[in-house]
PDB file of C-alpha atoms in Angstrom:
ATOM      1  CA  UNK I 168     171.160  -9.496  86.618  1.00 81.00           C
ATOM      2  CA  UNK I 169     168.054 -12.162  85.552  1.00 87.00           C
ATOM      3  CA  UNK I 170     168.555 -15.716  85.707  1.00 85.00           C
ATOM      4  CA  UNK I 171     170.095 -17.058  82.053  1.00 86.00           C
ATOM      5  CA  UNK I 172     167.531 -19.552  80.560  1.00 89.00           C
ATOM      6  CA  UNK I 173     167.540 -22.907  79.048  1.00 89.00           C
ATOM      7  CA  UNK I 174     168.618 -23.841  75.466  1.00 90.00           C
ATOM      8  CA  UNK I 175     164.823 -24.305  74.663  1.00 91.00           C
ATOM      9  CA  UNK I 176     165.054 -26.249  71.219  1.00 92.00           C
ATOM     10  CA  UNK I 177     167.759 -28.378  72.753  1.00 91.00           C
ATOM     11  CA  UNK I 178     165.376 -29.125  75.795  1.00 91.00           C
ATOM     12  CA  UNK I 179     162.775 -30.557  73.337  1.00 92.00           C
ATOM     13  CA  UNK I 180     165.032 -32.858  71.473  1.00 92.00           C
ATOM     14  CA  UNK I 181     166.524 -34.669  74.756  1.00 92.00           C
ATOM     15  CA  UNK I 182     165.074 -36.785  77.773  1.00 92.00           C
ATOM     16  CA  UNK I 183     166.916 -37.127  81.417  1.00 90.00           C
ATOM     17  CA  UNK I 184     167.257 -40.550  82.554  1.00 91.00           C
ATOM     18  CA  UNK I 185     166.802 -41.585  85.696  1.00 93.00           C
ATOM     19  CA  UNK I 186     170.008 -42.150  86.119  1.00 91.00           C
ATOM     20  CA  UNK I 187     170.610 -38.820  84.954  1.00 87.00           C
ATOM     21  CA  UNK I 188     172.010 -39.880  81.474  1.00 90.00           C
ATOM     22  CA  UNK I 189     171.043 -37.739  78.531  1.00 92.00           C
ATOM     23  CA  UNK I 190     168.668 -39.312  75.853  1.00 94.00           C
ATOM     24  CA  UNK I 191     168.669 -38.450  72.161  1.00 94.00           C
ATOM     25  CA  UNK I 192     166.887 -39.390  69.212  1.00 94.00           C
ATOM     26  CA  UNK I 193     169.592 -40.708  66.401  1.00 94.00           C
ATOM     27  CA  UNK I 194     169.974 -38.622  63.375  1.00 92.00           C
ATOM     28  CA  UNK I 195     170.430 -39.511  59.904  1.00 92.00           C
ATOM     29  CA  UNK I 196     166.956 -41.485  59.608  1.00 91.00           C
ATOM     30  CA  UNK I 197     165.080 -39.105  57.487  1.00 87.00           C
ATOM     31  CA  UNK I 198     165.853 -39.627  54.049  1.00 90.00           C
ATOM     32  CA  UNK I 199     168.064 -41.067  51.501  1.00 91.00           C
ATOM     33  CA  UNK I 200     167.467 -44.529  53.504  1.00 90.00           C
ATOM     34  CA  UNK I 201     167.122 -46.863  50.457  1.00 92.00           C
ATOM     35  CA  UNK I 202     171.093 -46.697  50.329  1.00 93.00           C
ATOM     36  CA  UNK I 203     171.525 -48.157  53.818  1.00 94.00           C
ATOM     37  CA  UNK I 204     171.043 -51.560  55.160  1.00 95.00           C
ATOM     38  CA  UNK I 205     168.464 -52.906  57.059  1.00 95.00           C
ATOM     39  CA  UNK I 206     170.684 -53.088  60.408  1.00 96.00           C
ATOM     40  CA  UNK I 207     171.530 -49.732  59.994  1.00 95.00           C
ATOM     41  CA  UNK I 208     167.940 -48.534  60.066  1.00 94.00           C
ATOM     42  CA  UNK I 209     167.096 -50.348  62.966  1.00 95.00           C
ATOM     43  CA  UNK I 210     169.735 -49.776  65.113  1.00 95.00           C
ATOM     44  CA  UNK I 211     169.384 -45.791  64.493  1.00 95.00           C
ATOM     45  CA  UNK I 212     165.564 -46.072  65.429  1.00 94.00           C
ATOM     46  CA  UNK I 213     166.981 -46.881  68.788  1.00 95.00           C
ATOM     47  CA  UNK I 214     167.186 -43.765  71.051  1.00 95.00           C
ATOM     48  CA  UNK I 215     170.968 -43.166  71.649  1.00 94.00           C
ATOM     49  CA  UNK I 216     172.975 -41.644  74.704  1.00 93.00           C
ATOM     50  CA  UNK I 217     174.863 -38.529  74.736  1.00 92.00           C
ATOM     51  CA  UNK I 218     178.678 -39.278  74.887  1.00 90.00           C
ATOM     52  CA  UNK I 219     180.198 -38.752  77.796  1.00 88.00           C
ATOM     53  CA  UNK I 220     182.614 -36.037  76.478  1.00 92.00           C
ATOM     54  CA  UNK I 221     179.533 -33.866  75.333  1.00 90.00           C
ATOM     55  CA  UNK I 222     177.947 -34.285  78.856  1.00 88.00           C
ATOM     56  CA  UNK I 223     179.126 -31.530  80.871  1.00 88.00           C
ATOM     57  CA  UNK I 224     178.660 -29.190  78.371  1.00 90.00           C
ATOM     58  CA  UNK I 225     174.925 -30.209  77.134  1.00 90.00           C
ATOM     59  CA  UNK I 226     173.808 -30.239  81.285  1.00 86.00           C
ATOM     60  CA  UNK I 227     174.956 -26.908  81.565  1.00 88.00           C
ATOM     61  CA  UNK I 228     173.070 -25.590  78.482  1.00 88.00           C
ATOM     62  CA  UNK I 229     170.196 -26.976  80.109  1.00 85.00           C
ATOM     63  CA  UNK I 230     170.546 -26.577  84.007  1.00 80.00           C
ATOM     64  CA  UNK I 231     170.086 -22.860  83.674  1.00 65.00           C
TER      65      UNK I 231
END
């Protein structure tokens, strides 16, 4: 049986940090921005880390 392939769509959306964490871009930035506060928009610009509850599942998907 051939090896399973990694999910390429997910691979394009995450980066693995040096310590092994998974870095992502925040959602909710695309449109409907005028009703968001300046603080919300500023904090959404920063990269975020995958929550530890999802870490194991996502590592399995990208490490095939």
